[in-house]
Amino acid sequence: MDASITASASALRTAHERFVTAPEASQGVRSLVAESWRRCAATEVRPDGRCLPPLRRNPADLIAYRRAHPLAAVLPLFRELLGAGVADDGHVFAVGDADGTLLWVEGDSAAVRRAERMHFAEGAVWSEAQAGTNAPGTALELGRPVQIVAGEHYSSAVHAWSCAAALVREPGTGRVLGVVDLSGGGTIATPPALAAVRAAALAAEGELARALPGPVTLLGRDGRSLCASADGRDGVVRLSALGRDSAVLEYGGRVHRLSPRHSELVVALALEGRGVAGDRLAVDLSEREVPASTLRAEMTRLRAVLGPALLGSRPYALLHPVRTDFAEVAGLLAEGRVGEALARYPGPLLPRSDAPVVVEQRRALEQQLRGAVLGGGDAGLLRRWVDTARGAHDAAAWLALAHRLPGGSAQRAAAAARAHALDAAVAVPPQVGRHAAVLQRSRS
């Protein structure tokens, strides 16, 4: 985000006052805002806040219009992704049509009443031409997600608010259906707020795509295809997370390469099976307290990647059967098929993750596999184990291998020497060894 988006309220107020008195002066604000102010100066919107956006639709007309609008189908999704937190945080979320008319405004009751006083209400038109610089209107004007902070609004009536908005497009055609917005206080002037509305818009587009009959092509912001089929109901989710920091999830003919954080989330959900409440999931992911709002934002972004048909909430859960590589290895071990388990074990589960649930599962699986290999006493399996990154430093495994190799063979001697070297390294830490060597040289 541009550094100037975090400019102080007083600095933005000064820049706004300067522009009002001298429209050619637009220093102190982002170029996006300055350009919007110049467009607004050519309209009938007044920067002093005395001209409120018009209410274009009466309640009866609005009800009928909303019922027929395409975004009515995804309103429950918006309520789930954005509405769950706004009531607690003192914010509102809004959904508008392609002309900037607000169709739904919901959230904290006190915030909704405050918003209504400046006509940020259902039926009001918040296009840039009618309301001045604001996130929904400017997003519609520019055709991309926008965040507007406090004094960046053209109308001073909105200076106590910050907002973030993203467009929702029709799958396949890219036609703008409308806009989704978060509005409130200072926390809306942060990157997570913009990320949340962008993720919600993408999730809505995915939901609309799945509702269409037959194959569709859902276009992303860069014009590339985001999904290959309308429903993806081919049953099973495949998750690979062993030996890699970024898990790979395959579902419905699509392959998702997840970020490390999303990898932890999906692994945690796969381990929980039937679903998990937010507070429990937060404990699974970190030993430090994870704010509920942070977890909701993470899950919103993950849902935008996977789609709401795959990721559920209340409780959070993967909504289709999941086959994981780590569960397959554990299953093979339970059946005594140690060789197959070792063959399917490329390395530890998310090796760099420190999420408690991942660490616990990683250690348990590795201990089970190691115990099965050492307990079986098969020289071939022991050799394969010591050839892994973990086994290469396993003194007990090298010693077990030495005992299984022919007496007097070079391989046995090499394995025994490796075991002895590893034992010595443990007995004498490297730093102590270096000090001893220095002391010996000083005496000689």
Short mmCIF file of N, CA, C and O in Angstrom, two decimals, residues 214-259:
data_model
loop_
_atom_site.label_atom_id
_atom_site.label_comp_id
_atom_site.label_asym_id
_atom_site.label_seq_id
_atom_site.Cartn_x
_atom_site.Cartn_y
_atom_site.Cartn_z
N GLY A 214 -23.19 -26.02 -16.85
CA GLY A 214 -22.14 -26.31 -17.80
C GLY A 214 -20.83 -25.65 -17.46
O GLY A 214 -20.70 -24.93 -16.48
N PRO A 215 -19.79 -25.88 -18.30
CA PRO A 215 -18.47 -25.31 -18.05
C PRO A 215 -18.49 -23.79 -18.18
O PRO A 215 -19.21 -23.23 -18.99
N VAL A 216 -17.73 -23.14 -17.33
CA VAL A 216 -17.58 -21.69 -17.40
C VAL A 216 -16.11 -21.35 -17.26
O VAL A 216 -15.30 -22.14 -16.80
N THR A 217 -15.78 -20.14 -17.66
CA THR A 217 -14.43 -19.63 -17.46
C THR A 217 -14.52 -18.40 -16.59
O THR A 217 -15.10 -17.39 -16.99
N LEU A 218 -14.03 -18.49 -15.38
CA LEU A 218 -14.04 -17.36 -14.45
C LEU A 218 -12.73 -16.61 -14.61
O LEU A 218 -11.66 -17.17 -14.42
N LEU A 219 -12.83 -15.34 -14.97
CA LEU A 219 -11.64 -14.56 -15.24
C LEU A 219 -11.19 -13.82 -14.00
O LEU A 219 -12.01 -13.21 -13.29
N GLY A 220 -9.88 -13.86 -13.73
CA GLY A 220 -9.30 -13.11 -12.62
C GLY A 220 -9.04 -11.68 -13.03
O GLY A 220 -9.33 -11.26 -14.15
N ARG A 221 -8.45 -10.91 -12.09
CA ARG A 221 -8.19 -9.50 -12.37
C ARG A 221 -7.18 -9.33 -13.51
O ARG A 221 -7.17 -8.30 -14.18
N ASP A 222 -6.34 -10.36 -13.73
CA ASP A 222 -5.35 -10.27 -14.80
C ASP A 222 -5.86 -10.90 -16.09
O ASP A 222 -5.12 -11.04 -17.05
N GLY A 223 -7.12 -11.32 -16.11
CA GLY A 223 -7.69 -11.89 -17.32
C GLY A 223 -7.47 -13.38 -17.46
O GLY A 223 -7.99 -14.00 -18.40
N ARG A 224 -6.72 -14.01 -16.56
CA ARG A 224 -6.47 -15.43 -16.66
C ARG A 224 -7.60 -16.22 -16.01
O ARG A 224 -8.26 -15.75 -15.11
N SER A 225 -7.77 -17.45 -16.46
CA SER A 225 -8.82 -18.30 -15.93
C SER A 225 -8.53 -18.67 -14.48
O SER A 225 -7.41 -19.03 -14.13
N LEU A 226 -9.58 -18.61 -13.65
CA LEU A 226 -9.44 -18.97 -12.25
C LEU A 226 -10.02 -20.34 -11.93
O LEU A 226 -9.70 -20.95 -10.93
N CYS A 227 -10.93 -20.83 -12.76
CA CYS A 227 -11.48 -22.15 -12.50
C CYS A 227 -11.87 -22.82 -13.80
O CYS A 227 -12.09 -22.17 -14.81
N ALA A 228 -11.92 -24.14 -13.78
CA ALA A 228 -12.12 -24.89 -15.00
C ALA A 228 -13.50 -25.50 -15.10
O ALA A 228 -13.91 -25.91 -16.17
N SER A 229 -14.25 -25.61 -14.03
CA SER A 229 -15.56 -26.23 -14.11
C SER A 229 -16.53 -25.50 -13.21
O SER A 229 -16.15 -24.81 -12.28
N ALA A 230 -17.80 -25.67 -13.50
CA ALA A 230 -18.81 -24.93 -12.76
C ALA A 230 -19.08 -25.50 -11.39
O ALA A 230 -19.43 -24.79 -10.47
N ASP A 231 -18.92 -26.82 -11.22
CA ASP A 231 -19.28 -27.36 -9.92
C ASP A 231 -18.11 -28.01 -9.21
O ASP A 231 -18.00 -27.93 -8.01
N GLY A 232 -17.22 -28.68 -9.91
CA GLY A 232 -16.09 -29.33 -9.27
C GLY A 232 -16.50 -30.51 -8.42
O GLY A 232 -15.75 -30.94 -7.56
N ARG A 233 -17.71 -31.07 -8.65
CA ARG A 233 -18.19 -32.15 -7.80
C ARG A 233 -17.62 -33.48 -8.27
O ARG A 233 -18.33 -34.37 -8.72
N ASP A 234 -16.31 -33.62 -8.21
CA ASP A 234 -15.71 -34.89 -8.56
C ASP A 234 -15.21 -35.59 -7.30
O ASP A 234 -14.35 -36.45 -7.35
N GLY A 235 -15.72 -35.20 -6.15
CA GLY A 235 -15.59 -36.00 -4.95
C GLY A 235 -14.48 -35.67 -3.99
O GLY A 235 -14.73 -35.05 -2.97
N VAL A 236 -13.26 -36.08 -4.32
CA VAL A 236 -12.21 -36.14 -3.31
C VAL A 236 -11.19 -35.02 -3.48
O VAL A 236 -10.82 -34.66 -4.58
N VAL A 237 -10.77 -34.50 -2.33
CA VAL A 237 -9.69 -33.51 -2.29
C VAL A 237 -8.39 -34.26 -2.00
O VAL A 237 -8.34 -35.12 -1.12
N ARG A 238 -7.34 -33.94 -2.76
CA ARG A 238 -6.03 -34.55 -2.54
C ARG A 238 -5.08 -33.50 -2.01
O ARG A 238 -4.90 -32.44 -2.63
N LEU A 239 -4.48 -33.76 -0.84
CA LEU A 239 -3.59 -32.80 -0.20
C LEU A 239 -2.22 -33.42 -0.01
O LEU A 239 -2.09 -34.48 0.60
N SER A 240 -1.19 -32.77 -0.54
CA SER A 240 0.20 -33.22 -0.40
C SER A 240 0.96 -32.18 0.40
O SER A 240 1.07 -31.02 -0.02
N ALA A 241 1.50 -32.60 1.56
CA ALA A 241 2.18 -31.64 2.44
C ALA A 241 3.46 -32.21 3.03
O ALA A 241 4.09 -31.54 3.85
N LEU A 242 3.87 -33.41 2.64
CA LEU A 242 5.10 -33.99 3.16
C LEU A 242 6.30 -33.50 2.37
O LEU A 242 6.27 -33.46 1.13
N GLY A 243 7.35 -33.11 3.09
CA GLY A 243 8.59 -32.71 2.42
C GLY A 243 8.52 -31.40 1.70
O GLY A 243 9.36 -31.09 0.87
N ARG A 244 7.52 -30.57 2.00
CA ARG A 244 7.37 -29.28 1.33
C ARG A 244 6.82 -28.26 2.31
O ARG A 244 6.06 -28.60 3.23
N ASP A 245 7.20 -27.00 2.12
CA ASP A 245 6.71 -25.92 2.97
C ASP A 245 5.39 -25.35 2.46
O ASP A 245 4.65 -24.73 3.22
N SER A 246 5.11 -25.54 1.18
CA SER A 246 3.86 -25.07 0.58
C SER A 246 3.10 -26.27 0.07
O SER A 246 3.54 -26.94 -0.88
N ALA A 247 1.97 -26.55 0.69
CA ALA A 247 1.20 -27.73 0.33
C ALA A 247 0.56 -27.57 -1.04
O ALA A 247 0.35 -26.45 -1.52
N VAL A 248 0.24 -28.69 -1.65
CA VAL A 248 -0.45 -28.70 -2.94
C VAL A 248 -1.81 -29.38 -2.73
O VAL A 248 -1.88 -30.49 -2.20
N LEU A 249 -2.88 -28.69 -3.12
CA LEU A 249 -4.22 -29.22 -2.99
C LEU A 249 -4.82 -29.39 -4.38
O LEU A 249 -4.81 -28.45 -5.19
N GLU A 250 -5.32 -30.57 -4.68
CA GLU A 250 -5.92 -30.87 -5.97
C GLU A 250 -7.40 -31.18 -5.77
O GLU A 250 -7.77 -32.00 -4.93
N TYR A 251 -8.23 -30.50 -6.56
CA TYR A 251 -9.67 -30.72 -6.44
C TYR A 251 -10.37 -30.21 -7.69
O TYR A 251 -10.06 -29.12 -8.18
N GLY A 252 -11.30 -31.00 -8.19
CA GLY A 252 -12.10 -30.56 -9.33
C GLY A 252 -11.30 -30.23 -10.56
O GLY A 252 -11.66 -29.35 -11.33
N GLY A 253 -10.18 -30.93 -10.77
CA GLY A 253 -9.35 -30.68 -11.94
C GLY A 253 -8.43 -29.48 -11.80
O GLY A 253 -7.74 -29.13 -12.74
N ARG A 254 -8.40 -28.89 -10.64
CA ARG A 254 -7.53 -27.74 -10.40
C ARG A 254 -6.46 -28.08 -9.39
O ARG A 254 -6.67 -28.92 -8.51
N VAL A 255 -5.32 -27.43 -9.53
CA VAL A 255 -4.21 -27.62 -8.60
C VAL A 255 -3.92 -26.29 -7.93
O VAL A 255 -3.64 -25.29 -8.60
N HIS A 256 -4.00 -26.26 -6.61
CA HIS A 256 -3.72 -25.05 -5.83
C HIS A 256 -2.39 -25.23 -5.11
O HIS A 256 -2.24 -26.16 -4.31
N ARG A 257 -1.45 -24.37 -5.37
CA ARG A 257 -0.19 -24.35 -4.61
C ARG A 257 -0.36 -23.29 -3.52
O ARG A 257 -0.36 -22.09 -3.80
N LEU A 258 -0.51 -23.74 -2.31
CA LEU A 258 -0.90 -22.87 -1.21
C LEU A 258 0.30 -22.15 -0.61
O LEU A 258 1.42 -22.66 -0.63
N SER A 259 0.04 -21.00 -0.04
CA SER A 259 1.08 -20.29 0.70
C SER A 259 1.38 -21.08 1.98
O SER A 259 0.59 -21.93 2.41
#
